[in-house]
Amino acid sequence: EPEVTQTPSHQVTQMGQEVILRCVPISNHLYFYWYRQILGQKVEFLVSFYNNEISEKSEIFDDQFSVERPDGSNFTLKIRSTKLEDSAMYFCASSVDRVHTGELFFGEGSRLTVL
Amino acid sequence: DQQVKQNSPSLSVQEGRISILNCDYTNSMFDYFLWYKKYPAEGPTFLISISSIKDKNEDGRFTVFLNKSAKHLSLHIVPSQPGDSAVYFCAATDQGAQKLVFGQGTRLTINP
C-alpha cells in the first residue's frame, strides 16, 4: 500500500541551527501539507502546497519556515533558525484532491528536539 | 482559538461495548468533518468523514453523527475492540480552505 515517508525520524539540534525535514508523498498525489504536534497538544496546520506554490499557511508558518518541492518526489520543510518552541513532531501529509473532497494521508512524523 | 473542541481527554470502555467520542465546533463555515485515529509513534490515519449535507455516515463498526444546529458531531464504535485503543482526533474544514483544523484528541482505551 502506498504511504507517505518522512526522514529523519528523529533529529536533535541546537537552537539557532537550520533543520530540513524531508517527505516523500504518495506518487499520484497533488496536494502536500505540513502539520506539527507539540507534545500533548493538538495537531496544528502549518502549510499546504499545490502546483509548486503555497496555497495556504498558518500564523505559525513565519519567515523562519519554508517549503520546497525540489524534484518530482520530495517535499521539504526548512526551519532556518530553530527555537526551543519548535520542538515538536512534524507530520507531512498528501492528498489526491483538495482537503474538502478527500482524506489526507499522513507520514509517521519527524520528531524535532531543539536544545 | 479552539474552533474544534474535544472536551474529553480520555475515555475508557469495556471490550464489546459502544464507544462514543464527542466533538464540538464553533466555526459555522465548516462543512466537512473527519475523524482520524492515531497510534503512538505513527501519523494520524483517516477513519471516517461526513459532509454537512448528511447527518449520519456509517462504515462498518464506525458511525459518525452530525448535529449542525448544535455544532456537534460524535463517533460511535460498536462493538469496541482492543485494537481500537488509540487517540482519536476530530477535524473540520470548509469549502475554501486548504487545511484541516484538528481538535485536541481523545485517548480511547478499550479494556478486555
Coordinates of N, CA and C in Angstrom, one line a residue:
Chain A
E1 N 0.9 -1.2 0.0 CA 0.0 0.0 0.0 C 0.9 1.2 0.0
P2 N 0.6 2.2 -0.9 CA 1.4 3.4 -0.9 C 1.4 4.2 0.4
E3 N 2.5 4.8 0.8 CA 2.5 5.5 2.0 C 3.4 6.8 1.9
V4 N 3.2 7.7 2.8 CA 4.0 8.9 2.9 C 5.2 8.5 3.8
T5 N 6.4 8.8 3.3 CA 7.6 8.5 4.1 C 8.3 9.8 4.5
Q6 N 8.8 9.8 5.7 CA 9.4 11.0 6.3 C 10.8 10.6 6.8
T7 N 11.8 11.5 6.6 CA 13.1 11.4 7.2 C 13.6 12.8 7.7
P8 N 14.4 12.8 8.8 CA 14.7 11.7 9.7 C 13.5 11.4 10.6
S9 N 13.6 10.3 11.3 CA 12.5 10.0 12.3 C 12.7 10.8 13.5
H10 N 13.9 11.2 13.8 CA 14.2 12.0 15.0 C 15.5 12.8 14.7
Q11 N 15.4 14.1 15.0 CA 16.5 15.0 14.8 C 16.7 15.9 16.1
V12 N 17.9 15.9 16.6 CA 18.2 16.8 17.7 C 19.1 17.8 17.2
T13 N 18.8 19.1 17.5 CA 19.6 20.2 17.0 C 19.8 21.3 18.1
Q14 N 20.8 22.1 17.9 CA 21.0 23.2 18.8 C 20.1 24.4 18.3
M15 N 19.7 25.2 19.3 CA 18.9 26.4 19.0 C 19.7 27.3 18.0
G16 N 19.0 27.8 17.0 CA 19.7 28.7 16.0 C 20.2 27.9 14.8
Q17 N 20.2 26.6 14.9 CA 20.6 25.8 13.7 C 19.5 25.7 12.7
E18 N 19.9 25.4 11.5 CA 18.9 25.2 10.4 C 18.6 23.7 10.4
V19 N 17.3 23.4 10.1 CA 16.9 22.0 10.0 C 16.1 21.8 8.7
I20 N 16.3 20.7 8.1 CA 15.5 20.3 6.9 C 14.8 19.0 7.2
L21 N 13.5 19.0 7.1 CA 12.8 17.7 7.3 C 12.3 17.3 5.9
R22 N 12.4 16.0 5.6 CA 12.1 15.6 4.2 C 10.9 14.6 4.2
C23 N 10.2 14.7 3.1 CA 9.0 13.9 3.0 C 8.9 13.4 1.5
V24 N 8.5 12.1 1.3 CA 8.2 11.6 0.0 C 6.7 11.3 0.0
P25 N 5.9 12.2 -0.6 CA 4.4 12.0 -0.6 C 4.1 10.8 -1.5
I26 N 2.8 10.4 -1.5 CA 2.4 9.3 -2.4 C 2.4 9.8 -3.8
S27 N 2.8 8.9 -4.7 CA 3.3 9.4 -6.0 C 2.2 10.1 -6.9
N28 N 1.0 9.7 -6.8 CA 0.0 10.4 -7.7 C -0.8 11.5 -6.9
H29 N -0.3 11.9 -5.8 CA -1.0 12.9 -5.0 C -0.5 14.3 -5.5
L30 N -1.4 15.3 -5.4 CA -1.1 16.6 -6.0 C -1.0 17.7 -4.9
Y31 N -1.5 17.4 -3.7 CA -1.6 18.4 -2.6 C -0.7 17.9 -1.5
F32 N 0.1 18.8 -0.9 CA 1.0 18.4 0.1 C 0.9 19.4 1.3
Y33 N 1.2 18.8 2.5 CA 0.9 19.6 3.7 C 2.0 19.3 4.7
W34 N 2.2 20.2 5.6 CA 3.0 20.0 6.9 C 2.1 20.4 8.0
Y35 N 2.0 19.5 9.0 CA 1.4 19.8 10.3 C 2.4 19.5 11.4
R36 N 2.1 20.0 12.6 CA 3.0 19.6 13.7 C 2.2 19.4 15.0
Q37 N 2.8 18.6 15.9 CA 2.1 18.4 17.1 C 3.1 18.5 18.3
I38 N 3.0 19.6 19.0 CA 3.8 19.7 20.2 C 3.3 18.7 21.2
L39 N 4.2 18.1 22.0 CA 3.9 17.0 22.9 C 2.6 17.3 23.7
G40 N 1.6 16.4 23.6 CA 0.4 16.5 24.4 C -0.6 17.5 23.9
Q41 N -0.3 18.2 22.8 CA -1.2 19.1 22.3 C -1.9 18.7 21.0
K42 N -2.7 19.5 20.4 CA -3.4 19.1 19.2 C -2.5 19.2 18.0
V43 N -2.9 18.5 16.9 CA -2.2 18.6 15.6 C -2.5 20.0 15.0
E44 N -1.5 20.7 14.6 CA -1.7 22.1 14.1 C -1.2 22.2 12.7
F45 N -2.0 22.8 11.9 CA -1.7 23.1 10.5 C -0.5 24.1 10.3
L46 N 0.4 23.8 9.4 CA 1.5 24.7 9.1 C 1.3 25.3 7.7
V47 N 1.2 24.4 6.7 CA 1.2 24.9 5.3 C 0.6 23.9 4.4
S48 N 0.0 24.4 3.3 CA -0.4 23.5 2.3 C 0.3 24.0 1.0
F49 N 0.5 23.1 0.0 CA 1.3 23.3 -1.1 C 0.7 22.6 -2.3
Y50 N 0.4 23.4 -3.4 CA -0.1 22.8 -4.6 C 0.4 23.5 -5.8
N51 N 0.7 22.8 -6.9 CA 1.1 23.3 -8.1 C 2.3 24.2 -7.9
N52 N 3.2 23.7 -7.1 CA 4.5 24.4 -6.8 C 4.4 25.7 -6.1
E53 N 3.4 25.9 -5.4 CA 3.3 27.1 -4.6 C 2.5 26.9 -3.3
I54 N 2.7 27.7 -2.3 CA 2.0 27.6 -1.1 C 0.5 28.1 -1.4
S55 N -0.4 27.2 -1.0 CA -1.8 27.6 -1.2 C -2.5 28.2 0.1
E56 N -1.9 27.8 1.2 CA -2.4 28.4 2.5 C -1.3 28.1 3.6
K57 N -1.2 29.0 4.5 CA -0.3 28.9 5.6 C -0.9 29.4 6.9
S58 N -0.4 28.9 8.0 CA -0.9 29.4 9.3 C 0.0 30.5 9.8
E59 N -0.5 31.1 11.0 CA 0.4 32.1 11.6 C 1.7 31.5 12.1
I60 N 1.7 30.2 12.4 CA 2.9 29.6 12.9 C 4.0 29.7 11.8
F61 N 3.6 29.5 10.6 CA 4.5 29.4 9.4 C 5.0 30.8 9.1
D62 N 6.0 31.3 9.9 CA 6.5 32.6 9.7 C 7.7 32.6 8.8
D63 N 8.5 33.7 8.7 CA 9.6 33.8 7.8 C 10.7 32.7 8.1
Q64 N 10.7 32.1 9.2 CA 11.7 31.1 9.6 C 11.5 29.8 8.9
F65 N 10.2 29.6 8.4 CA 9.8 28.4 7.7 C 9.8 28.6 6.2
S66 N 10.1 27.5 5.5 CA 9.9 27.5 4.1 C 9.7 26.0 3.6
V67 N 9.0 25.9 2.5 CA 8.8 24.6 1.9 C 9.3 24.6 0.5
E68 N 9.6 23.4 0.0 CA 10.1 23.3 -1.3 C 9.8 21.9 -1.9
R69 N 9.6 21.8 -3.2 CA 9.4 20.5 -3.8 C 10.5 20.5 -4.9
P70 N 11.8 20.2 -4.5 CA 12.9 20.3 -5.4 C 12.9 19.4 -6.6
D71 N 12.2 18.3 -6.5 CA 12.2 17.4 -7.7 C 10.8 16.8 -7.7
G72 N 10.6 15.8 -8.5 CA 9.2 15.3 -8.6 C 8.7 14.5 -7.5
S73 N 9.6 14.2 -6.5 CA 9.2 13.3 -5.4 C 9.3 13.8 -4.0
N74 N 10.3 14.7 -3.7 CA 10.5 15.1 -2.4 C 9.7 16.4 -2.1
F75 N 9.4 16.5 -0.8 CA 8.7 17.8 -0.3 C 9.4 18.1 1.0
T76 N 10.0 19.2 1.1 CA 10.8 19.5 2.3 C 10.3 20.7 3.1
L77 N 10.5 20.6 4.4 CA 10.2 21.8 5.3 C 11.6 22.2 5.9
K78 N 11.9 23.5 5.7 CA 13.1 24.0 6.3 C 12.8 25.0 7.4
I79 N 13.5 24.9 8.5 CA 13.4 25.9 9.6 C 14.8 26.5 9.7
R80 N 14.8 27.8 9.4 CA 16.1 28.5 9.2 C 16.9 28.6 10.5
S81 N 16.3 29.0 11.5 CA 17.0 29.2 12.8 C 16.1 28.7 13.9
T82 N 16.3 27.5 14.3 CA 15.4 26.8 15.2 C 15.3 27.5 16.6
K83 N 14.1 27.4 17.2 CA 13.9 27.9 18.5 C 13.5 26.8 19.4
L84 N 13.6 26.9 20.7 CA 13.2 25.9 21.6 C 11.8 25.4 21.4
E85 N 10.9 26.4 21.1 CA 9.5 26.1 20.9 C 9.2 25.4 19.6
D86 N 10.2 25.2 18.7 CA 10.0 24.5 17.5 C 10.0 23.0 17.8
S87 N 10.4 22.6 19.0 CA 10.4 21.2 19.3 C 9.0 20.6 19.2
A88 N 8.8 19.6 18.4 CA 7.5 19.0 18.1 C 7.7 17.8 17.2
M89 N 6.6 17.1 17.0 CA 6.5 16.1 15.9 C 6.0 16.8 14.7
Y90 N 6.7 16.7 13.6 CA 6.3 17.3 12.3 C 5.7 16.2 11.4
F91 N 4.5 16.4 11.0 CA 3.9 15.4 10.1 C 3.7 16.0 8.7
C92 N 4.2 15.2 7.7 CA 3.9 15.5 6.3 C 2.6 14.8 5.9
A93 N 1.9 15.3 5.0 CA 0.7 14.7 4.5 C 0.5 15.0 3.0
S94 N -0.2 14.1 2.3 CA -0.5 14.4 0.9 C -1.9 13.9 0.6
S95 N -2.5 14.4 -0.4 CA -3.8 14.0 -0.9 C -3.9 14.1 -2.4
V96 N -4.9 13.3 -2.9 CA -5.1 13.3 -4.4 C -5.8 14.6 -4.8
D97 N -6.8 15.0 -3.9 CA -7.6 16.1 -4.3 C -7.6 17.1 -3.1
R98 N -8.4 18.2 -3.2 CA -8.4 19.2 -2.2 C -8.9 18.6 -0.9
V99 N -8.5 19.2 0.2 CA -8.9 18.8 1.5 C -10.3 18.5 1.7
H100 N -11.1 19.3 1.0 CA -12.6 19.3 1.2 C -13.2 18.0 0.6
T101 N -12.5 17.4 -0.3 CA -13.1 16.3 -1.0 C -12.5 14.9 -0.7
G102 N -11.4 15.0 0.0 CA -10.8 13.7 0.2 C -10.0 13.7 1.5
E103 N -9.4 12.5 1.8 CA -8.7 12.4 3.0 C -7.2 12.7 2.8
L104 N -6.6 13.1 3.9 CA -5.1 13.3 3.9 C -4.5 12.0 4.4
F105 N -3.4 11.7 3.7 CA -2.5 10.6 4.2 C -1.3 11.1 4.9
F106 N -1.1 10.7 6.1 CA 0.0 11.3 6.9 C 1.1 10.3 7.0
G107 N 2.3 10.9 7.0 CA 3.5 10.1 7.3 C 3.6 9.8 8.8
E108 N 4.7 9.1 9.2 CA 4.8 8.7 10.6 C 5.4 9.8 11.5
G109 N 5.9 10.9 10.8 CA 6.3 12.0 11.6 C 7.9 12.1 11.7
S110 N 8.4 13.3 11.9 CA 9.8 13.5 12.3 C 9.8 14.3 13.6
R111 N 10.4 13.7 14.6 CA 10.5 14.3 15.9 C 11.7 15.3 15.9
L112 N 11.4 16.5 16.1 CA 12.5 17.5 16.2 C 12.6 18.0 17.7
T113 N 13.8 17.8 18.2 CA 14.2 18.3 19.5 C 15.2 19.4 19.4
V114 N 14.8 20.6 19.9 CA 15.8 21.7 19.9 C 16.3 22.0 21.3
L115 N 17.6 22.0 21.4 CA 18.2 22.1 22.7 C 18.8 23.5 22.9
Chain B
D1 N -7.7 30.1 20.1 CA -8.8 30.0 19.2 C -9.1 28.5 18.9
Q2 N -9.9 27.9 19.7 CA -10.2 26.5 19.5 C -11.5 26.3 18.8
Q3 N -11.3 26.2 17.5 CA -12.5 26.1 16.6 C -13.1 24.7 16.7
V4 N -12.3 23.7 17.0 CA -12.7 22.4 17.1 C -12.3 21.9 18.5
K5 N -13.3 21.4 19.3 CA -13.0 21.0 20.7 C -13.4 19.6 21.0
Q6 N -12.5 18.9 21.6 CA -12.9 17.6 22.1 C -12.7 17.7 23.6
N7 N -13.8 17.7 24.3 CA -13.7 18.1 25.8 C -13.3 16.9 26.7
S8 N -13.3 15.7 26.1 CA -12.9 14.6 26.9 C -11.5 14.2 26.5
P9 N -10.5 14.4 27.4 CA -9.1 14.0 27.0 C -9.0 12.5 27.0
S10 N -9.8 11.8 27.7 CA -9.7 10.3 27.7 C -11.0 9.6 28.0
L11 N -11.1 8.4 27.5 CA -12.3 7.6 27.6 C -11.9 6.1 27.8
S12 N -12.5 5.5 28.7 CA -12.2 4.0 28.9 C -13.5 3.3 28.7
V13 N -13.5 2.2 27.9 CA -14.7 1.4 27.6 C -14.3 0.0 27.6
Q14 N -15.3 -0.8 28.0 CA -15.1 -2.3 28.1 C -15.2 -2.9 26.7
E15 N -14.4 -3.8 26.4 CA -14.5 -4.5 25.1 C -15.9 -5.0 24.8
G16 N -16.3 -4.8 23.6 CA -17.7 -5.3 23.2 C -18.8 -4.2 23.4
R17 N -18.5 -3.2 24.2 CA -19.5 -2.2 24.4 C -19.3 -1.0 23.4
I18 N -20.2 -0.1 23.4 CA -20.1 1.1 22.5 C -19.2 2.1 23.0
S19 N -18.4 2.7 22.2 CA -17.5 3.9 22.5 C -18.2 5.0 21.8
I20 N -18.3 6.1 22.5 CA -18.9 7.4 21.9 C -17.9 8.5 22.2
L21 N -17.3 9.0 21.1 CA -16.4 10.2 21.2 C -17.1 11.4 20.7
N22 N -17.0 12.5 21.4 CA -17.7 13.7 21.0 C -16.7 14.8 20.6
C23 N -17.3 15.7 19.8 CA -16.6 16.8 19.2 C -17.5 18.0 19.0
D24 N -17.1 19.2 19.3 CA -17.9 20.4 19.1 C -17.1 21.4 18.3
Y25 N -17.8 22.1 17.5 CA -17.1 23.1 16.7 C -17.8 24.5 16.8
T26 N -17.0 25.5 16.5 CA -17.6 26.9 16.6 C -17.8 27.6 15.3
N27 N -17.0 27.2 14.3 CA -17.0 27.9 13.0 C -18.1 27.4 12.2
S28 N -19.1 28.2 11.9 CA -20.3 27.8 11.2 C -20.0 27.6 9.7
M29 N -18.8 28.0 9.2 CA -18.4 27.8 7.8 C -17.9 26.3 7.6
F30 N -17.6 25.6 8.6 CA -17.1 24.2 8.5 C -18.3 23.4 7.9
D31 N -17.9 22.6 6.8 CA -19.0 21.8 6.2 C -18.5 20.4 5.8
Y32 N -17.3 20.1 6.3 CA -16.8 18.7 6.1 C -16.0 18.3 7.3
F33 N -16.3 17.1 7.8 CA -15.8 16.7 9.1 C -15.2 15.3 9.0
L34 N -14.1 15.1 9.7 CA -13.4 13.9 9.6 C -13.0 13.4 11.0
W35 N -12.8 12.1 11.1 CA -12.2 11.5 12.3 C -10.9 10.8 11.9
Y36 N -9.9 11.0 12.6 CA -8.6 10.4 12.4 C -8.2 9.6 13.7
K37 N -7.6 8.5 13.5 CA -7.1 7.7 14.6 C -5.6 7.7 14.6
K38 N -5.0 7.8 15.8 CA -3.5 7.9 15.9 C -3.0 6.9 17.0
Y39 N -2.1 6.0 16.5 CA -1.4 5.2 17.4 C 0.0 5.9 17.8
P40 N 0.5 5.5 19.0 CA 1.8 6.1 19.3 C 2.9 5.9 18.2
A41 N 3.7 6.9 18.0 CA 4.8 6.8 17.0 C 4.4 6.6 15.6
E42 N 3.1 6.9 15.3 CA 2.6 6.8 14.0 C 1.9 8.1 13.6
G43 N 1.7 8.4 12.3 CA 0.9 9.5 11.9 C -0.6 9.2 12.0
P44 N -1.4 10.3 12.0 CA -2.9 10.0 12.1 C -3.3 9.3 10.8
T45 N -4.3 8.4 11.0 CA -4.9 7.7 9.8 C -6.4 8.0 9.8
F46 N -6.8 8.2 8.5 CA -8.2 8.5 8.3 C -9.1 7.4 8.7
L47 N -10.2 7.8 9.3 CA -11.2 6.8 9.8 C -12.5 6.9 9.0
I48 N -13.1 8.0 9.1 CA -14.5 8.2 8.5 C -14.7 9.7 8.4
S49 N -15.6 10.1 7.4 CA -15.9 11.5 7.3 C -17.4 11.7 7.1
I50 N -17.8 13.0 7.2 CA -19.2 13.3 6.9 C -19.3 14.7 6.3
S51 N -20.1 14.9 5.3 CA -20.4 16.2 4.8 C -21.6 16.8 5.5
S52 N -21.6 18.1 5.5 CA -22.7 18.8 6.3 C -24.1 18.6 5.6
I53 N -24.1 18.0 4.4 CA -25.5 17.7 3.9 C -26.1 16.5 4.4
K54 N -25.3 15.7 5.2 CA -25.8 14.5 5.8 C -25.8 14.7 7.3
D55 N -26.5 13.8 8.0 CA -26.5 13.8 9.5 C -25.9 12.5 10.0
K56 N -25.6 11.5 9.1 CA -25.1 10.3 9.6 C -24.3 9.6 8.4
N57 N -23.2 9.0 8.8 CA -22.4 8.2 7.9 C -21.9 7.0 8.6
E58 N -22.0 5.8 7.9 CA -21.7 4.6 8.6 C -20.6 3.8 7.8
D59 N -19.7 3.2 8.4 CA -18.7 2.4 7.8 C -18.3 1.3 8.7
G60 N -18.9 0.1 8.5 CA -18.7 -1.0 9.4 C -19.0 -0.7 10.8
R61 N -18.0 -0.8 11.7 CA -18.3 -0.6 13.1 C -18.3 0.9 13.5
F62 N -18.0 1.7 12.6 CA -17.9 3.2 12.9 C -19.0 3.9 12.2
T63 N -19.6 4.8 13.0 CA -20.7 5.7 12.6 C -20.4 7.1 13.1
V64 N -20.5 8.1 12.2 CA -20.4 9.4 12.6 C -21.7 10.1 12.5
F65 N -22.1 10.8 13.5 CA -23.4 11.6 13.6 C -23.0 13.1 13.6
L66 N -23.8 13.9 12.8 CA -23.6 15.3 12.8 C -24.9 16.0 13.1
N67 N -24.8 16.9 14.1 CA -25.9 17.8 14.5 C -25.5 19.2 14.2
K68 N -25.9 19.7 13.1 CA -25.4 21.0 12.6 C -26.0 22.1 13.5
S69 N -27.2 22.0 14.0 CA -27.8 23.1 14.8 C -27.0 23.2 16.1
A70 N -26.5 22.1 16.6 CA -25.8 22.1 17.9 C -24.3 22.2 17.7
K71 N -23.9 22.2 16.4 CA -22.4 22.2 16.0 C -21.7 21.1 16.8
H72 N -22.2 20.0 16.6 CA -21.7 18.8 17.4 C -21.6 17.6 16.5
L73 N -20.6 16.8 16.6 CA -20.5 15.5 16.0 C -20.0 14.5 16.9
S74 N -20.3 13.3 16.7 CA -19.9 12.2 17.5 C -19.5 11.0 16.7
L75 N -18.6 10.2 17.2 CA -18.1 9.0 16.6 C -18.6 7.8 17.5
H76 N -19.3 6.9 16.9 CA -19.7 5.7 17.6 C -18.9 4.5 17.1
I77 N -18.4 3.7 18.0 CA -17.7 2.5 17.6 C -18.4 1.3 18.3
V78 N -19.0 0.4 17.5 CA -19.7 -0.7 18.0 C -19.4 -2.0 17.2
P79 N -19.0 -3.1 17.9 CA -18.6 -3.2 19.2 C -17.1 -2.7 19.3
S80 N -16.7 -2.2 20.5 CA -15.3 -1.8 20.7 C -14.4 -3.0 20.8
Q81 N -13.2 -2.8 20.2 CA -12.2 -3.9 20.2 C -10.9 -3.4 20.8
P82 N -10.1 -4.2 21.4 CA -8.8 -3.8 22.0 C -8.0 -3.0 21.0
G83 N -8.0 -3.3 19.7 CA -7.2 -2.6 18.7 C -7.7 -1.2 18.4
D84 N -8.9 -0.9 19.0 CA -9.4 0.5 18.8 C -8.7 1.5 19.8
S85 N -8.0 0.9 20.7 CA -7.3 1.8 21.7 C -6.3 2.7 21.0
A86 N -6.5 4.0 21.0 CA -5.7 5.0 20.3 C -6.2 6.3 20.7
V87 N -5.5 7.4 20.1 CA -6.0 8.7 20.2 C -6.9 9.1 19.0
Y88 N -8.1 9.6 19.2 CA -9.0 9.9 18.1 C -9.1 11.4 18.0
F89 N -8.8 11.9 16.8 CA -8.9 13.4 16.5 C -10.1 13.6 15.6
C90 N -10.8 14.6 16.0 CA -11.9 15.2 15.2 C -11.2 16.3 14.3
A91 N -11.6 16.5 13.1 CA -11.1 17.5 12.3 C -12.2 18.1 11.4
A92 N -12.0 19.4 11.0 CA -13.0 20.0 10.2 C -12.4 20.9 9.2
T93 N -13.1 21.2 8.1 CA -12.7 22.1 7.1 C -13.9 22.8 6.4
D94 N -13.6 23.8 5.6 CA -14.7 24.4 4.8 C -14.3 24.5 3.4
Q95 N -15.3 24.8 2.6 CA -15.1 24.8 1.1 C -13.9 25.5 0.6
G96 N -13.6 26.6 1.1 CA -12.5 27.4 0.6 C -11.1 27.1 1.1
A97 N -11.1 26.3 2.2 CA -9.8 26.1 2.9 C -9.0 25.0 2.3
Q98 N -7.7 25.0 2.6 CA -6.7 24.0 2.2 C -6.1 23.4 3.4
K99 N -6.9 23.3 4.5 CA -6.3 22.8 5.8 C -7.4 22.1 6.6
L100 N -7.0 21.2 7.4 CA -7.9 20.6 8.4 C -7.6 21.3 9.7
V101 N -8.6 21.6 10.5 CA -8.5 22.1 11.9 C -8.8 20.9 12.8
F102 N -7.8 20.6 13.6 CA -8.0 19.4 14.5 C -8.4 19.8 15.9
G103 N -9.1 18.9 16.5 CA -9.4 19.0 18.0 C -8.2 18.5 18.7
Q104 N -8.3 18.5 20.1 CA -7.1 18.2 20.9 C -6.9 16.7 21.0
G105 N -8.0 15.9 20.6 CA -7.8 14.5 20.7 C -8.4 13.9 21.9
T106 N -8.9 12.7 21.8 CA -9.4 11.9 23.0 C -8.7 10.5 22.9
R107 N -8.1 10.2 24.1 CA -7.4 8.9 24.2 C -8.5 7.9 24.6
L108 N -8.7 6.9 23.7 CA -9.7 5.8 24.0 C -8.9 4.6 24.4
T109 N -9.3 4.0 25.5 CA -8.7 2.8 26.0 C -9.8 1.7 26.1
I110 N -9.6 0.6 25.4 CA -10.6 -0.5 25.4 C -10.1 -1.5 26.4
N111 N -10.8 -1.8 27.4 CA -10.4 -2.8 28.4 C -11.0 -4.2 28.1
P112 N -10.2 -5.2 28.2 CA -10.6 -6.6 28.0 C -11.7 -7.0 29.0

